Coordinates of N, CA and C in Angstrom, one line a residue:
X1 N 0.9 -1.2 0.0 CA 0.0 0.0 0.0 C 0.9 1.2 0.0
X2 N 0.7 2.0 -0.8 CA 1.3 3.5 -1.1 C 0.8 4.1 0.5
X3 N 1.9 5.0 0.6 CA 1.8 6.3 1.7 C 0.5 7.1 1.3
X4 N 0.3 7.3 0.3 CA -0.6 8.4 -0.2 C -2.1 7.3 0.2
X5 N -2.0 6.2 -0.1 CA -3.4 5.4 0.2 C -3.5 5.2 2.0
X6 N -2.7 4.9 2.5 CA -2.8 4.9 3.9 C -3.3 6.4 4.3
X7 N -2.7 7.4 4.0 CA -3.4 8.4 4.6 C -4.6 8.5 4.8
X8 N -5.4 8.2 3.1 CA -6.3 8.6 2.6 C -7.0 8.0 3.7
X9 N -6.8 6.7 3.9 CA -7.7 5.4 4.5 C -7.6 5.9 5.8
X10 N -6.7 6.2 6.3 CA -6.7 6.9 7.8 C -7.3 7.7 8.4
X11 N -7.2 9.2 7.3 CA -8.1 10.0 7.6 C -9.4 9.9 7.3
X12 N -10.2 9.3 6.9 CA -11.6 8.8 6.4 C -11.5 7.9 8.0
X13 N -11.1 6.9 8.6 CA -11.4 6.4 9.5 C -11.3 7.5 11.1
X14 N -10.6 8.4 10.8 CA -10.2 9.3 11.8 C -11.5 10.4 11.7
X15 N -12.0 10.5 11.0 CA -13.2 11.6 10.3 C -14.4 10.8 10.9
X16 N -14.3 9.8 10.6 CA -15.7 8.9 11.2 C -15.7 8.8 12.2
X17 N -14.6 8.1 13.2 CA -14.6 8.2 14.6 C -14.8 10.1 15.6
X18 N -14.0 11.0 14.9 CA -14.5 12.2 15.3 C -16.1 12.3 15.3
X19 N -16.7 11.8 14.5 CA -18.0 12.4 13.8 C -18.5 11.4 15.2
X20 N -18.3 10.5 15.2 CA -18.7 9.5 16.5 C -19.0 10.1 17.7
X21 N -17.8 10.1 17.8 CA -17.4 10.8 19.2 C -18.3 12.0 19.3
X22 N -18.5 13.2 18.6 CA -19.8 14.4 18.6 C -20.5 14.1 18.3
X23 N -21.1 13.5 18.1 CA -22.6 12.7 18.1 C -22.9 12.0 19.6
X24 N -22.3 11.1 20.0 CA -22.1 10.8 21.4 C -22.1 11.3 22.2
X25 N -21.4 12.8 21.8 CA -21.0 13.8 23.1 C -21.9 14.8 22.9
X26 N -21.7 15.1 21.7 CA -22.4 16.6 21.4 C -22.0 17.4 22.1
X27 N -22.7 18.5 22.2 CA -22.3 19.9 23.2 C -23.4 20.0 24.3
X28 N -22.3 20.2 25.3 CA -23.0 20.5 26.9 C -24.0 21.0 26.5
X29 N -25.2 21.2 27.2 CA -26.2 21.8 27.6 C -25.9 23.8 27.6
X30 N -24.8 23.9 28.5 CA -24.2 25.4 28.2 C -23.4 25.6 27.2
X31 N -23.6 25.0 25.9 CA -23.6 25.0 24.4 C -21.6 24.8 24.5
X32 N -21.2 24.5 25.6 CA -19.7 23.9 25.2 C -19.3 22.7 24.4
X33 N -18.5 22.9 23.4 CA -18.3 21.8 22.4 C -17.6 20.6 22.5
X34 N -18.0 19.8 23.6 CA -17.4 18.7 24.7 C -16.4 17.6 23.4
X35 N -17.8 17.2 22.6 CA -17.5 15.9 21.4 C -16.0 16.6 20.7
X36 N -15.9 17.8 20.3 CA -14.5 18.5 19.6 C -13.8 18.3 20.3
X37 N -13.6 18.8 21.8 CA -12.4 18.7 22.6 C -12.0 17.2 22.6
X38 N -13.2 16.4 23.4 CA -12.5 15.2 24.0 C -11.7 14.6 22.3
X39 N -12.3 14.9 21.3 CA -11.7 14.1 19.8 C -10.1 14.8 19.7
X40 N -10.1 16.0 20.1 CA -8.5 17.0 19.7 C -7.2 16.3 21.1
X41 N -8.0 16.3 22.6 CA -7.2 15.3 23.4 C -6.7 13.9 22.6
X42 N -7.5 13.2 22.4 CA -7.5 12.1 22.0 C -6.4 11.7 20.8
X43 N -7.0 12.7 20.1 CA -6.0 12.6 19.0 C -4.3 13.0 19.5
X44 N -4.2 14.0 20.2 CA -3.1 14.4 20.5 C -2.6 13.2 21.2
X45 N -3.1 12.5 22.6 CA -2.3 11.3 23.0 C -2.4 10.7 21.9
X46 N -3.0 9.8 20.9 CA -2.3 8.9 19.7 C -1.2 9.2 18.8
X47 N -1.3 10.8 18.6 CA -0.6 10.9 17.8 C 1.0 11.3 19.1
X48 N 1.1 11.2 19.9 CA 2.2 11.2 21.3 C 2.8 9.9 21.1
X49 N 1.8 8.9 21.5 CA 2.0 7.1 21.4 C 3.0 7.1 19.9
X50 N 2.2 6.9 19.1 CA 2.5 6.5 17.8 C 4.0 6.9 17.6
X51 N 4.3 8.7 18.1 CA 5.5 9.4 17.6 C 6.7 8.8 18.4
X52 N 6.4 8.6 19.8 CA 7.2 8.1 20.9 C 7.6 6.7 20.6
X53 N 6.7 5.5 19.7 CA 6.8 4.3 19.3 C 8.1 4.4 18.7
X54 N 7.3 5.2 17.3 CA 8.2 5.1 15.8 C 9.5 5.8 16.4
X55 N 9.5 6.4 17.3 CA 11.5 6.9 17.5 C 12.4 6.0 18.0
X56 N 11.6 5.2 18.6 CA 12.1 3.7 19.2 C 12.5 2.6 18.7
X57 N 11.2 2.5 17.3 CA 11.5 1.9 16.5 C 11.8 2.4 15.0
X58 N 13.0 2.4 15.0 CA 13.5 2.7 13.9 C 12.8 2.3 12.1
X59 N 12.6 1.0 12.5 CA 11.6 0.3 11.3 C 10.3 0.0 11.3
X60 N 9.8 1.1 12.0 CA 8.1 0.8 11.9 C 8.1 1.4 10.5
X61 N 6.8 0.4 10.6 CA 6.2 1.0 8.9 C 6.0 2.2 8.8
X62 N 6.5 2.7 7.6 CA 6.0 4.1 7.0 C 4.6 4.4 6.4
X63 N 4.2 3.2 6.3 CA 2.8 3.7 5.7 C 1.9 3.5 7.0
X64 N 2.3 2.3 7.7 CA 1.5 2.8 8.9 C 1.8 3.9 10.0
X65 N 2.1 4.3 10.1 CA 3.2 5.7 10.6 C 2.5 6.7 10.1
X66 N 2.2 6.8 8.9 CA 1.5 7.9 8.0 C 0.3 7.3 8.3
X67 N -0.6 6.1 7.8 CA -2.2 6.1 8.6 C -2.7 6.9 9.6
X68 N -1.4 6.6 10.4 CA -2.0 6.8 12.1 C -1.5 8.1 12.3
X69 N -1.0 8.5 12.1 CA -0.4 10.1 12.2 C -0.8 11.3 11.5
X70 N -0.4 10.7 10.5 CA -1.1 11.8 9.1 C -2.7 11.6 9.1
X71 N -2.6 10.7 8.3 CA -4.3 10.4 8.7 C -5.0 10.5 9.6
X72 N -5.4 9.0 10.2 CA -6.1 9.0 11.3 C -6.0 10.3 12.8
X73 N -4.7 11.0 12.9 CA -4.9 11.5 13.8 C -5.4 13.2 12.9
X74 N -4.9 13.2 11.4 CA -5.7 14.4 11.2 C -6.9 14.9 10.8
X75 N -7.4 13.3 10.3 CA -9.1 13.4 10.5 C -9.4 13.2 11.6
X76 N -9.0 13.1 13.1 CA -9.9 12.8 14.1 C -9.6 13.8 15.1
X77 N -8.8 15.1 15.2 CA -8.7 16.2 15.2 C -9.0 17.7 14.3
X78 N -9.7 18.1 15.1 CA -10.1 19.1 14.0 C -9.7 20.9 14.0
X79 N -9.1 21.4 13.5 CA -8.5 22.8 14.1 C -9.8 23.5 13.3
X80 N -10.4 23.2 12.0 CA -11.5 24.4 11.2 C -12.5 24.2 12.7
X81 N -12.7 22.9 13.2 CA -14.1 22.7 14.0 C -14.0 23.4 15.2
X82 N -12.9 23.3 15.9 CA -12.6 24.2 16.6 C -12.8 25.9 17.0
X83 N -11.8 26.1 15.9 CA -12.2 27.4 15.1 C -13.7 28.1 14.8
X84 N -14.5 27.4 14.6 CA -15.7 27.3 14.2 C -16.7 27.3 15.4
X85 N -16.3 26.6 16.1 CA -17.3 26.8 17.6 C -16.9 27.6 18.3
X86 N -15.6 27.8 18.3 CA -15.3 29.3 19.1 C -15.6 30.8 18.2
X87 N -15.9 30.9 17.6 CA -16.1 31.7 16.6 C -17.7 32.0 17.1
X88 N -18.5 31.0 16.6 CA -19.9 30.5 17.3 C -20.4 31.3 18.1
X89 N -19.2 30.1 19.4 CA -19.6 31.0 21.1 C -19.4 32.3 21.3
X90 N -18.6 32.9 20.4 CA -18.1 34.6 20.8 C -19.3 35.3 20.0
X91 N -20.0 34.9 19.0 CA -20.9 35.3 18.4 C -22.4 35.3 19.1
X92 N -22.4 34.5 20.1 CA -23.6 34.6 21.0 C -22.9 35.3 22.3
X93 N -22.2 35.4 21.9 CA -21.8 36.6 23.4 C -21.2 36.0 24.9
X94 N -21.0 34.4 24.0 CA -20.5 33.4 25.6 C -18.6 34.0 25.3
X95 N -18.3 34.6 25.8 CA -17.2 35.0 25.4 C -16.6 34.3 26.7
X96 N -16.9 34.1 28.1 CA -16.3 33.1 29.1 C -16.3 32.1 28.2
X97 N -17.2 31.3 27.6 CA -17.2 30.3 27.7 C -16.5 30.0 26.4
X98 N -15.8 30.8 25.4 CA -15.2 30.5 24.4 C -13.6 30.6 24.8
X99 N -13.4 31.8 25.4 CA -12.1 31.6 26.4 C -12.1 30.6 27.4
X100 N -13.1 30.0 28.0 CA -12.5 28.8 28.1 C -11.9 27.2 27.2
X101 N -13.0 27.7 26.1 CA -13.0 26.3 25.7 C -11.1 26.5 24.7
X102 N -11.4 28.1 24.5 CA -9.9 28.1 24.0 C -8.3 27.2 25.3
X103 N -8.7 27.7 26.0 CA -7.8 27.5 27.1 C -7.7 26.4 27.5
X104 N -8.7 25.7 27.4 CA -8.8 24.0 28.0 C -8.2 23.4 26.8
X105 N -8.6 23.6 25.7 CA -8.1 22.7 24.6 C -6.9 23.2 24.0
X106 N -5.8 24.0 24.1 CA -4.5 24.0 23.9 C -3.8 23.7 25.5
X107 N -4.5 23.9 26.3 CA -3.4 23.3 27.7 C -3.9 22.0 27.6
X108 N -5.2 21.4 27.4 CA -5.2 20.0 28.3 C -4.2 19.1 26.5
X109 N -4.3 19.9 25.3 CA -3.7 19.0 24.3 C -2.2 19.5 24.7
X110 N -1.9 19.8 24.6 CA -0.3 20.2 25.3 C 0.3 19.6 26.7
X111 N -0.3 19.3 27.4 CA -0.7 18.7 28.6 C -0.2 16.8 28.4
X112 N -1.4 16.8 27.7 CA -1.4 15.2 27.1 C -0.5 14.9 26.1
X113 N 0.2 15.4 25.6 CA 1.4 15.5 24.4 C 2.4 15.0 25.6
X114 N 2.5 16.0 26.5 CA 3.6 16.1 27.6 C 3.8 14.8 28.5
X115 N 3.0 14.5 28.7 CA 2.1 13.3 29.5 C 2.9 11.9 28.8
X116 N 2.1 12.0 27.8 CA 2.4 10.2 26.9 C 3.8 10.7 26.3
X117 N 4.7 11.8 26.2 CA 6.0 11.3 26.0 C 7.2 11.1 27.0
X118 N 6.8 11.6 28.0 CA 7.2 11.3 29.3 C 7.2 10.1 30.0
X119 N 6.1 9.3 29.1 CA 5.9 7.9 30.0 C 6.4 7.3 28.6
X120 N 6.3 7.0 27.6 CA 7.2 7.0 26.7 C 8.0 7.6 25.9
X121 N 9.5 7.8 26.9 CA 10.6 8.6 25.8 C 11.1 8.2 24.6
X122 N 11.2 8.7 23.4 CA 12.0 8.6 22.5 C 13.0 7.7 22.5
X123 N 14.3 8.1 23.6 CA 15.4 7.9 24.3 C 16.8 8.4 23.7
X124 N 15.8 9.4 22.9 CA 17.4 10.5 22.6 C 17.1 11.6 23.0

């Protein structure tokens, strides 16, 4: 399988599972965009795992490497969607509640980046 086909396959599987996940979660009741966040965490720990893997191992697959990275974690993270509900919330005037959701989801993904490479280092 081509790098270019694994992406594709990736991100289509990463798109579906996001879409999952906000449908399941949807948005709080106080119109916070729960299903986006928990999908952008999520993705950020796999795409941590996977990166902290492949430094270790030198011969992991490159196409699956690209699946799961390129792909799957950039269909199942979303920065337009993000973008888009904070945009939203400042537009109805929840401006707490857009600065929060800004805030929570670049610290708790930065957080969890931090997190899963620290329990798996690289080891350079």
């Amino acid at each position: 399988m081509s790098v270019l086909l694994a992406i594709f396959l990736g991100g289509g599987l990463g798109s579906l599972a996001r879409y999952g996940i906000s449908v399941w979660l949807g948005k709080h009741s106080s119109g916070f965009p729960t299903g986006t966040l928990v999908a952008n965490i999520l993705a950020c720990i796999l795409l941590a795992l996977v990166w902290s893997y492949a430094q270790k191992h030198i011969h992991m697959n490159e196409q699956l490497k690209a699946m799961l990275m390129v792909g799957f974690c950039g269909g199942f993270s979303t920065f337009s969607t993000f973008s888009f509900e904070t945009f939203a919330l400042l537009q109805e005037g929840a401006y707490g509640l857009a600065l929060l959701y800004v805030g929570t989801s670049v610290l708790a993904c930065l957080a969890v980046i931090a997190w899963v490479v620290r329990l798996y280092p690289s080891g350079e």
